[in-house]
Coordinates of N, CA and C in Angstrom, one line a residue:
X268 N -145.3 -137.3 5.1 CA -145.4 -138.7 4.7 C -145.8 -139.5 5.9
X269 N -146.8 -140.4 5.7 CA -147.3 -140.7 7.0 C -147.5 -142.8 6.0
X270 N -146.3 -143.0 6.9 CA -146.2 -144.5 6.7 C -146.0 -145.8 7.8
X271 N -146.4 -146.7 8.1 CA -146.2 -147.6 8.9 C -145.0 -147.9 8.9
X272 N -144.5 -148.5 10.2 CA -143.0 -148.3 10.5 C -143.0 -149.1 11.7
X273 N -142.2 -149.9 11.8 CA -141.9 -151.0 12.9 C -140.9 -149.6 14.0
X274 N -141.5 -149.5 15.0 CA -140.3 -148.6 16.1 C -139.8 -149.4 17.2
X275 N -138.9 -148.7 17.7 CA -138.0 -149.2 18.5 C -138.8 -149.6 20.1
X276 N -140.1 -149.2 20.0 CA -140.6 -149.5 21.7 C -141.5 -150.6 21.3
X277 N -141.5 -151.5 19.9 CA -142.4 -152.1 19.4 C -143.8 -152.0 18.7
X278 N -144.5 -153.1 18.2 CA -145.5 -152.5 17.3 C -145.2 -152.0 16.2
X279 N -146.1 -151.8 15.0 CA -146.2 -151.3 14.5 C -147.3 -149.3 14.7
X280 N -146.4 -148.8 14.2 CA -147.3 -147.0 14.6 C -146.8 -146.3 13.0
X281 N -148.0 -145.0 12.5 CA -147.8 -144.4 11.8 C -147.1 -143.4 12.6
X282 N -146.0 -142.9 12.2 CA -145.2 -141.8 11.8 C -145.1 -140.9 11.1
X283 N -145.3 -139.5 11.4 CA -145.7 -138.1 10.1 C -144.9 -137.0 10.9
X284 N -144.4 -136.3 10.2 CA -143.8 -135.1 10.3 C -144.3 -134.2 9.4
X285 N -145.0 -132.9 9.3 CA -145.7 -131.9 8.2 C -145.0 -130.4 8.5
X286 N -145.1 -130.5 7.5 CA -145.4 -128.0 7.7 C -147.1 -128.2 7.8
X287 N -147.3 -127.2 9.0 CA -148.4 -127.1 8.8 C -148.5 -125.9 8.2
X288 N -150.0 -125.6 7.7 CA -150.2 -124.4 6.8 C -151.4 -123.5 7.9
X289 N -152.4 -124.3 8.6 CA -153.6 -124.5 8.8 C -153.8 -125.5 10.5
X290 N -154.6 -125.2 11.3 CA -154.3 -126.4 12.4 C -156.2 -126.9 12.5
X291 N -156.5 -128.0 12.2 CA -158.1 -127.8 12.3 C -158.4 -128.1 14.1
X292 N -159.2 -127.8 14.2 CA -159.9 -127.9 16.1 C -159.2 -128.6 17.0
X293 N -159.6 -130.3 16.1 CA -158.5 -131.4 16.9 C -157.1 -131.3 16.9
X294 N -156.8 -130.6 15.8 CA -154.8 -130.8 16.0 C -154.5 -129.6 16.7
X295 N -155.0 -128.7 16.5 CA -155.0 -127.9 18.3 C -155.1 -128.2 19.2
X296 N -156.0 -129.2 19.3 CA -156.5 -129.5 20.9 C -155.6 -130.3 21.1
X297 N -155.1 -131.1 20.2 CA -153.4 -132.3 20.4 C -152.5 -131.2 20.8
X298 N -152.0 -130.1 20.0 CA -150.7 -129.7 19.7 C -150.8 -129.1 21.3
X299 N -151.9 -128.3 21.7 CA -152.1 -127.7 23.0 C -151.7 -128.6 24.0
X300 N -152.4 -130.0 24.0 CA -152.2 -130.8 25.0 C -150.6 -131.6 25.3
X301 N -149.9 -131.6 23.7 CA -148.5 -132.2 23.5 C -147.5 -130.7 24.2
X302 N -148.0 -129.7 23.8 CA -147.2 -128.7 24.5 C -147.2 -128.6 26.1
X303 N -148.1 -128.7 26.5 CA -148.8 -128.6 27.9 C -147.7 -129.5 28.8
X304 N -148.0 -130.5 28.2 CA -147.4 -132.1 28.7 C -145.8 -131.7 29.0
X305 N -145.1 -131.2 27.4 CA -143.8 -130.8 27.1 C -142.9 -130.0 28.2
X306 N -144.0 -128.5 28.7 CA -143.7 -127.7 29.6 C -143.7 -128.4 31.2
X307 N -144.8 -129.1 31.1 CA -144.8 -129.6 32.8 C -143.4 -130.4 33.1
X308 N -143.2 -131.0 31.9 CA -141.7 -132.2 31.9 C -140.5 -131.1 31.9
X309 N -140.6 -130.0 31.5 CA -139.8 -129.5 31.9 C -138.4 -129.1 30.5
X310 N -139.1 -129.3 29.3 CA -138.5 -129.2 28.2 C -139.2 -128.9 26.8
X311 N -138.4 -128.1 26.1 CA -138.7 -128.0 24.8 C -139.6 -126.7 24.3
X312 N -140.0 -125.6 25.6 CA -140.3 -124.3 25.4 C -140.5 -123.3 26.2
X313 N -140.5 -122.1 25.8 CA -139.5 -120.9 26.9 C -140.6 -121.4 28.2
X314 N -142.1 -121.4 27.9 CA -142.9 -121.5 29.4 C -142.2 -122.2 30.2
X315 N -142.4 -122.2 31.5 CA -142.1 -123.1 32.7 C -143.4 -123.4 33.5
X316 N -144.6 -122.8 33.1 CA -146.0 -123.1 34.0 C -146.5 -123.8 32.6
X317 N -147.4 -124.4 33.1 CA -148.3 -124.8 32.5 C -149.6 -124.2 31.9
X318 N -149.9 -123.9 31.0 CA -150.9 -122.9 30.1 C -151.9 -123.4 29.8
X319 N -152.9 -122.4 29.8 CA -154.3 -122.9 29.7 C -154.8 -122.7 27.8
X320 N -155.5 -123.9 27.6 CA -156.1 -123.7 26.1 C -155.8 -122.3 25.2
X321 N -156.5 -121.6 25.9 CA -157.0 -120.3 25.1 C -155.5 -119.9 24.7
X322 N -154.6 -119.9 25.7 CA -153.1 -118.8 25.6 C -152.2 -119.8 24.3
X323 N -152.5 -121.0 25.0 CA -151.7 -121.8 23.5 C -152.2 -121.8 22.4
X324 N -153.5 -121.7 22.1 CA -154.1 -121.3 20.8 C -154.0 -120.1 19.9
X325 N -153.9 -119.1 20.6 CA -153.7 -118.2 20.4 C -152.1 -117.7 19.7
X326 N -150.8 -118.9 20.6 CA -149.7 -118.8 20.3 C -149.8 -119.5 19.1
X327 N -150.2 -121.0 19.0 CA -150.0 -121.4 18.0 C -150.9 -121.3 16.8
X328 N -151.8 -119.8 16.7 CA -152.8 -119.4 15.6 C -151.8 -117.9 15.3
X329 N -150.6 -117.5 16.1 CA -150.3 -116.5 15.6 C -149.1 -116.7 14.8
X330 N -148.2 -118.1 15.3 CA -147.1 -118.3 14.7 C -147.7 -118.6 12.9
X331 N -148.7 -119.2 12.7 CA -149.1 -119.4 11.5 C -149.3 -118.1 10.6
X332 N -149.6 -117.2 11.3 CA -149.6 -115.8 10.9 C -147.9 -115.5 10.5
X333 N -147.2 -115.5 10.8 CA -145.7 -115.0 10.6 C -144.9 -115.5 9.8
X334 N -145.0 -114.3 8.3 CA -144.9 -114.6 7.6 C -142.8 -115.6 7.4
X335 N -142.2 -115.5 8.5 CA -140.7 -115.3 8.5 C -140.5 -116.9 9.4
X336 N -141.9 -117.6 9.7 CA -142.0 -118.7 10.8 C -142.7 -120.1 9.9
X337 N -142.0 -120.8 10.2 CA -142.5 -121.9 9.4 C -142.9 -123.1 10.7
X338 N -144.2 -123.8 11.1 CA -144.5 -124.6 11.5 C -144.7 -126.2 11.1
X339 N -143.7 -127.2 12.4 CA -143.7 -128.2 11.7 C -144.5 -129.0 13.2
X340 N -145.2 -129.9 12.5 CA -145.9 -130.9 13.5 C -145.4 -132.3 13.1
X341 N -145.3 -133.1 14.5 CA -145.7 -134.6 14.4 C -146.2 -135.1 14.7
X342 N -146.9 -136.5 14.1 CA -147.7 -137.0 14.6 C -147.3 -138.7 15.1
X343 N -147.9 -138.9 15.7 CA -148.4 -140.5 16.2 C -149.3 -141.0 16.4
X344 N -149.7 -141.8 14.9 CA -150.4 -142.4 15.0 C -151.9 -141.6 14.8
X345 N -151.8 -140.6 13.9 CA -152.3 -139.5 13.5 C -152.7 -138.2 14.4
X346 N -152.5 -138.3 15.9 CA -152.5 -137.5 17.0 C -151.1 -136.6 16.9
X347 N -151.3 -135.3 17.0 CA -150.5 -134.6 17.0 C -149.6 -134.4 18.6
X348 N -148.2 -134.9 18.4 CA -147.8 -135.0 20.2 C -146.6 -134.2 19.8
X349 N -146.2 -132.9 18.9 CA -145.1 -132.3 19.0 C -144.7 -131.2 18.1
X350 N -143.7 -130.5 17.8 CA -143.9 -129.3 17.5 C -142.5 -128.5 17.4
X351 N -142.1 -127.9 15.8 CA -141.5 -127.0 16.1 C -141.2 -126.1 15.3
X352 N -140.6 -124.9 15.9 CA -140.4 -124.3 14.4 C -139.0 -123.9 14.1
X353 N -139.1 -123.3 12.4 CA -137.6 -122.6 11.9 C -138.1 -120.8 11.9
X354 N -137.4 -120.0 12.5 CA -137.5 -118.8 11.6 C -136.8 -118.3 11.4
X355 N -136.8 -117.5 10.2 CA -135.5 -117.3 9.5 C -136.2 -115.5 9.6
X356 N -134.6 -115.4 8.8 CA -134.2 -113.3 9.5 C -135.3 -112.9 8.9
X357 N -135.3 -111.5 9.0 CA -136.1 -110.8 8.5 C -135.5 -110.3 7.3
X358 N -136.5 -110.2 6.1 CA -135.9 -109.5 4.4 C -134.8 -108.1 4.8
X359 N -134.4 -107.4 6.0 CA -134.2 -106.5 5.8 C -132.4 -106.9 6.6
X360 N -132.6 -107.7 7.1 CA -131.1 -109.0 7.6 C -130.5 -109.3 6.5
X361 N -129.7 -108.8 5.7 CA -129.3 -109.8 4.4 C -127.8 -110.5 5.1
X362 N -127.4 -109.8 5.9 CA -125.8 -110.0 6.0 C -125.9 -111.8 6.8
X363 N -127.5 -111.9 7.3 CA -127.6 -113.3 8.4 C -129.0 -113.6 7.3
X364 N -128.8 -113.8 6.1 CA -130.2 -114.6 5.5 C -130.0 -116.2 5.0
X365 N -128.7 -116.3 5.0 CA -128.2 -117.9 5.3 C -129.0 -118.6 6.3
X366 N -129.0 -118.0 7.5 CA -129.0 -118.6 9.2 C -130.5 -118.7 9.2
X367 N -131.1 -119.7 9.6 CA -132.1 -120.0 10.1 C -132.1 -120.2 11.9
X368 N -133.1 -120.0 12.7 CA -133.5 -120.2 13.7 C -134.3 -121.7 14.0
X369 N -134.1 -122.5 14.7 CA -134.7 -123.6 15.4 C -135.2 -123.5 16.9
X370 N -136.7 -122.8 17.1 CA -137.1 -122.9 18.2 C -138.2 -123.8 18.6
X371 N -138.5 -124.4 20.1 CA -139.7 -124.4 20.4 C -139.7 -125.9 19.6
X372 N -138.6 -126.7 19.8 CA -138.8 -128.5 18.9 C -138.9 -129.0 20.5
X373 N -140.4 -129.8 20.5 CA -140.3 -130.9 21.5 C -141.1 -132.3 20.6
X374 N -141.2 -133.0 21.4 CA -142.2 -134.5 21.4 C -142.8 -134.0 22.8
X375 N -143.7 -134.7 22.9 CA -144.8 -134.7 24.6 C -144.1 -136.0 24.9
X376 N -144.0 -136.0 26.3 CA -142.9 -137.4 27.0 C -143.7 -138.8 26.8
X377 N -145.0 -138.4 26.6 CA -146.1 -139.7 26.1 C -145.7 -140.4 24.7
X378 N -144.9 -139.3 24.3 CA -144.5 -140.0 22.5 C -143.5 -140.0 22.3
X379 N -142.2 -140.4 23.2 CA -140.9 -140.4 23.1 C -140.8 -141.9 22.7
X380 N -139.9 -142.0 22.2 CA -139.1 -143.2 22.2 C -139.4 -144.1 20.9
X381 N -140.3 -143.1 19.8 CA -140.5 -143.6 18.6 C -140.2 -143.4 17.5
X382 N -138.6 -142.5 17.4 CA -138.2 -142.3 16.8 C -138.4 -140.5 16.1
X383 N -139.8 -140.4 16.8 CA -140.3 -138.9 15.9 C -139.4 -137.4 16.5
X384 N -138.6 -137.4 17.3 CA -138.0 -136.2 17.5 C -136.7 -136.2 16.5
X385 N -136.2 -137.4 16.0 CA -135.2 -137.8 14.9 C -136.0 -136.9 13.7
X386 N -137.2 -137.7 13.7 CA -137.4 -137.3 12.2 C -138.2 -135.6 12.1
X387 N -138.6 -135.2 13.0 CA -138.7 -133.8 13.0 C -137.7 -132.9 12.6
X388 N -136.3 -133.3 13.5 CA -135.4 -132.9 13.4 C -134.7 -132.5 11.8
X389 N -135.2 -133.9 11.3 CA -134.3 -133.9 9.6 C -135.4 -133.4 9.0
X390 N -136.9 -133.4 8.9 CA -137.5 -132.4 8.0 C -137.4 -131.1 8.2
X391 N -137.5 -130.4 9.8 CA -137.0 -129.1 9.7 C -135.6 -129.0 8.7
X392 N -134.4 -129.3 9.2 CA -133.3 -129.2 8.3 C -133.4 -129.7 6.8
X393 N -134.4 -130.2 6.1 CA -134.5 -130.6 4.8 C -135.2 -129.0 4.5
X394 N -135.8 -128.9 4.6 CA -136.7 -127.8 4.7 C -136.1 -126.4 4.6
X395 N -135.4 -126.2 5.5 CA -134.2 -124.6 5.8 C -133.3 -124.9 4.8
X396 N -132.8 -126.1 4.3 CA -132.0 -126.5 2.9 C -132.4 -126.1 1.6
X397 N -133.6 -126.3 2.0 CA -134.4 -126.4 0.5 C -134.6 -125.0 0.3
X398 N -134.9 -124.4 1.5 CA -135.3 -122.8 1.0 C -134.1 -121.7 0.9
X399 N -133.0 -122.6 0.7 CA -131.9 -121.6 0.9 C -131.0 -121.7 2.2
X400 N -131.4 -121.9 3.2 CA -130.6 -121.5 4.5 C -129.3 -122.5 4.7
X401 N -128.0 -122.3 4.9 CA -127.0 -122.9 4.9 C -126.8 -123.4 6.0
X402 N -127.1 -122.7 7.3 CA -126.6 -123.0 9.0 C -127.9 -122.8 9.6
X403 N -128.2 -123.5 10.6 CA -129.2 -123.9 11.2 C -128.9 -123.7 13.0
X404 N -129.7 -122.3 13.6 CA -129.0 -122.5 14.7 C -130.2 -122.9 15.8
X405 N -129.5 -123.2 17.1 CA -130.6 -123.6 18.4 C -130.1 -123.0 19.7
X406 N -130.5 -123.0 20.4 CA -130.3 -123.2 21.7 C -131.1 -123.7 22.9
X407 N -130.7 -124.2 24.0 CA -131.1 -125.4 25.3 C -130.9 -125.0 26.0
X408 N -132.1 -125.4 27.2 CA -131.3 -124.9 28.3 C -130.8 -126.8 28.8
X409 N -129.6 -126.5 29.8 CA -128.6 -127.4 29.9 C -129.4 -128.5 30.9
X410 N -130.1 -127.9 31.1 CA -131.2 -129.2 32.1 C -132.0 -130.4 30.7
X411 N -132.0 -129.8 29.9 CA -132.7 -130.9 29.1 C -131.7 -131.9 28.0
X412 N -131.2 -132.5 28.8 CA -130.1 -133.7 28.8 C -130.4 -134.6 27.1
X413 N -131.9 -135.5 27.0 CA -132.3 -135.8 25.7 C -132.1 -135.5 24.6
X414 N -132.6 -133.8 24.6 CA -132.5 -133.4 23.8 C -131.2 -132.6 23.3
X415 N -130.6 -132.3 24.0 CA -129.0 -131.8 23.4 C -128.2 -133.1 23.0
X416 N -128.5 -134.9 23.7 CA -128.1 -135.6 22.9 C -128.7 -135.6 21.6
X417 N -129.8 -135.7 21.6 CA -130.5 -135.9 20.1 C -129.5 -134.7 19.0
X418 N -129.3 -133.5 19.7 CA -128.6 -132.5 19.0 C -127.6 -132.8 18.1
X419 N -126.6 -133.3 19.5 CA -125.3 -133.4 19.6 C -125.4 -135.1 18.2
X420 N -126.1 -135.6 18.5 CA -125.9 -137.2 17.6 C -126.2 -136.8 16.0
X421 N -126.9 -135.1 15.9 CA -127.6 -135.0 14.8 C -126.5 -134.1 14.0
X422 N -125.4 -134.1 14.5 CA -124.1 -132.9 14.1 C -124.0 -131.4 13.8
X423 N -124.8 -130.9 15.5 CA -125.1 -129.8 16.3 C -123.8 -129.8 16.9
X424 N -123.2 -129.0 16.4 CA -121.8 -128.3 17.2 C -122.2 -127.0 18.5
X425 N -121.6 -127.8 19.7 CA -121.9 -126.1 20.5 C -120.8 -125.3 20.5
X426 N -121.2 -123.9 20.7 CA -120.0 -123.1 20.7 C -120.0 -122.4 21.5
X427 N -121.3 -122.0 22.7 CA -121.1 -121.0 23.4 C -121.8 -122.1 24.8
X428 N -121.7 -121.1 25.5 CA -122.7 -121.6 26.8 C -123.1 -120.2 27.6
X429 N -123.9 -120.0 27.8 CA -124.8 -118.9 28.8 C -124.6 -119.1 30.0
X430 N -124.2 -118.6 31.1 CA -124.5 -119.6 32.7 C -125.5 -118.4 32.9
X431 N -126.2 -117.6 32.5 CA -127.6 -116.9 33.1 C -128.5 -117.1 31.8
X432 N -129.1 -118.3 31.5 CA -129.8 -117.9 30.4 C -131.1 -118.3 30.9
X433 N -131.3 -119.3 31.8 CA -133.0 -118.8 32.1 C -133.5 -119.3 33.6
X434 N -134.6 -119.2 34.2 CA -135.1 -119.1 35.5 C -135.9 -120.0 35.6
X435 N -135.5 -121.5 36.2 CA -136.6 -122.6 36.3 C -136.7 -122.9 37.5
X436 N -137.9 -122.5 38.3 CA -137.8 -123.0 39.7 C -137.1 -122.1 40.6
X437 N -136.9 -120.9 40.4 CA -136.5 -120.3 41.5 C -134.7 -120.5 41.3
X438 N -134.3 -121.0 40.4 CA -132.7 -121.1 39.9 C -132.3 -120.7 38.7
X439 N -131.3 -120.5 39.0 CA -130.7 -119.7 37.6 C -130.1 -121.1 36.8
X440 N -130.2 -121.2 35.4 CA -129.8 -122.5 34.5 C -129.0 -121.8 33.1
X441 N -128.5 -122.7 33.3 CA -126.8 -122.4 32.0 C -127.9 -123.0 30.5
X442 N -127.3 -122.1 29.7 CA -128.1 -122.7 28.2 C -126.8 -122.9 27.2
X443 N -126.7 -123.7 26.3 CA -126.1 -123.7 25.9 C -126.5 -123.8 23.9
X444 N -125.5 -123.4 23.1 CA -126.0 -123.0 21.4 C -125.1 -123.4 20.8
X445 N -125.7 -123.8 19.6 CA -125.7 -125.1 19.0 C -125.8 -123.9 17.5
X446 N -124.7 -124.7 16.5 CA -125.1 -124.5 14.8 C -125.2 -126.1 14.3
X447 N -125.5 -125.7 12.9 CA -125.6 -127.0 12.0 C -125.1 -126.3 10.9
X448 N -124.0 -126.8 9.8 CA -123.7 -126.4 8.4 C -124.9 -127.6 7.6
X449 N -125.8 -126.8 6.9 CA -126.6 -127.5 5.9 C -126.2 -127.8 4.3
X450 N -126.3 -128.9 3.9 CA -125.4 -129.0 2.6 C -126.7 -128.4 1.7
X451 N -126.4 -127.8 0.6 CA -127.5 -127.5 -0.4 C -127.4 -128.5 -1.3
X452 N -127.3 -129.3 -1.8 CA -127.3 -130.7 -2.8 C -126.9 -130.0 -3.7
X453 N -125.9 -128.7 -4.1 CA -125.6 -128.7 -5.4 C -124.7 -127.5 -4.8
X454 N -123.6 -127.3 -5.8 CA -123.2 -126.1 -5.8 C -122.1 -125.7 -4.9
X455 N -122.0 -124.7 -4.5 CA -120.9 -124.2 -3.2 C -121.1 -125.4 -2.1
X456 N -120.1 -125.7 -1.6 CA -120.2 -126.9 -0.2 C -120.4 -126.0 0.9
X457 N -121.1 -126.1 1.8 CA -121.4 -125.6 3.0 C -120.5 -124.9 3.8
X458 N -119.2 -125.9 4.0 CA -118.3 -125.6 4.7 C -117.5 -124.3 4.0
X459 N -117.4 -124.0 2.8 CA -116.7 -123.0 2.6 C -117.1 -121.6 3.2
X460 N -118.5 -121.5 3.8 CA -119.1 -120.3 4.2 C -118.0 -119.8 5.7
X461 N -117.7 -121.2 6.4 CA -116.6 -120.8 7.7 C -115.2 -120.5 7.5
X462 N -115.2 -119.5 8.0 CA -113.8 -118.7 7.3 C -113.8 -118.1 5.8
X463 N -114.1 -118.2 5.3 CA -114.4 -117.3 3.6 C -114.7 -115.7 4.3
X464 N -113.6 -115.0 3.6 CA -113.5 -113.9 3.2 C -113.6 -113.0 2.3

């Protein structure tokens, strides 16, 4: 849905969040450039260098290939500045086919403050709802302060913390993981899945 919307840094700006199916030339050349941006700042995906065209195209022409990966983009203002995905288990996982995966969600720091990492947020989770998935998990590393609030405000429970989970700069950084119970709009309530025996 791509509608005009009064935001909070002022102006009016279009707003869109999509699955993409397909990326044409230009929303590559955005999604490349919103990732790029994402990595140098220092949040929102496993790289810590900054990558050239070809390697990000290639990442984000493969994730569209997998069949178990679902890609979601936003836009601003019809420019694509962000990115993330759900993937859920493999058919051969039944015992974890509830649980979805949330990796790889940023905005580019050029397009913060317009509300669009909120709404990413809730169409991924509309989405892992819709297709079945009950719990929604993530994980951060602890340096990216924003986005674990955005988490935490979005009713991301953490339950664990890693103190070796990844290597930024020549230092070792704590990560820390995150669930969400998703309600299905009908039927069993989410919560009974915790503790049910």
């Amino acid at each position: 849905m791509n509608i005009p919307i009064k935001t909070p840094r002022g102006g009016t700006h279009h707003l869109a969040v999509e699955q993409a199916t397909e990326l044409s030339p230009h929303d590559l050349d955005d999604l490349c450039e919103a990732t790029n941006a994402a990595i140098i700042e220092g949040g929102g995906f496993g790289w810590v260098n900054s990558q050239d065209r070809a390697a990000l195209a290639r990442h984000f022409r493969g994730v569209l290939l997998v069949p178990d990966r679902t890609l979601f983009i936003a836009r601003l203002d019809g420019t694509v500045v962000g990115s993330a995905q759900l993937v859920r288990p493999p058919r051969n996982n039944e015992a974890q086919a509830f649980a979805g995966q949330l990796i790889h969600a940023y905005i580019a720091p050029y397009a913060r403050g317009f509300g669009l990492a909120r709404q990413l947020m809730e169409r991924v989770e509309e989405h892992a709802a819709a297709t079945g998935l009950r719990v929604l998990n993530l994980d951060v590393r602890e340096t990216q302060v924003q986005a674990i609030a955005l988490f935490e405000a979005l009713g991301y429970v953490r339950w664990g913390t890693h103190p070796c989970y990844a290597r930024v700069d020549g230092r070792t950084v704590a990560g820390h993981f995150y669930h969400k119970l998703l309600e299905p709009g009908r039927g069993r309530k989410t919560d009974s899945l915790i503790g049910a025996r």
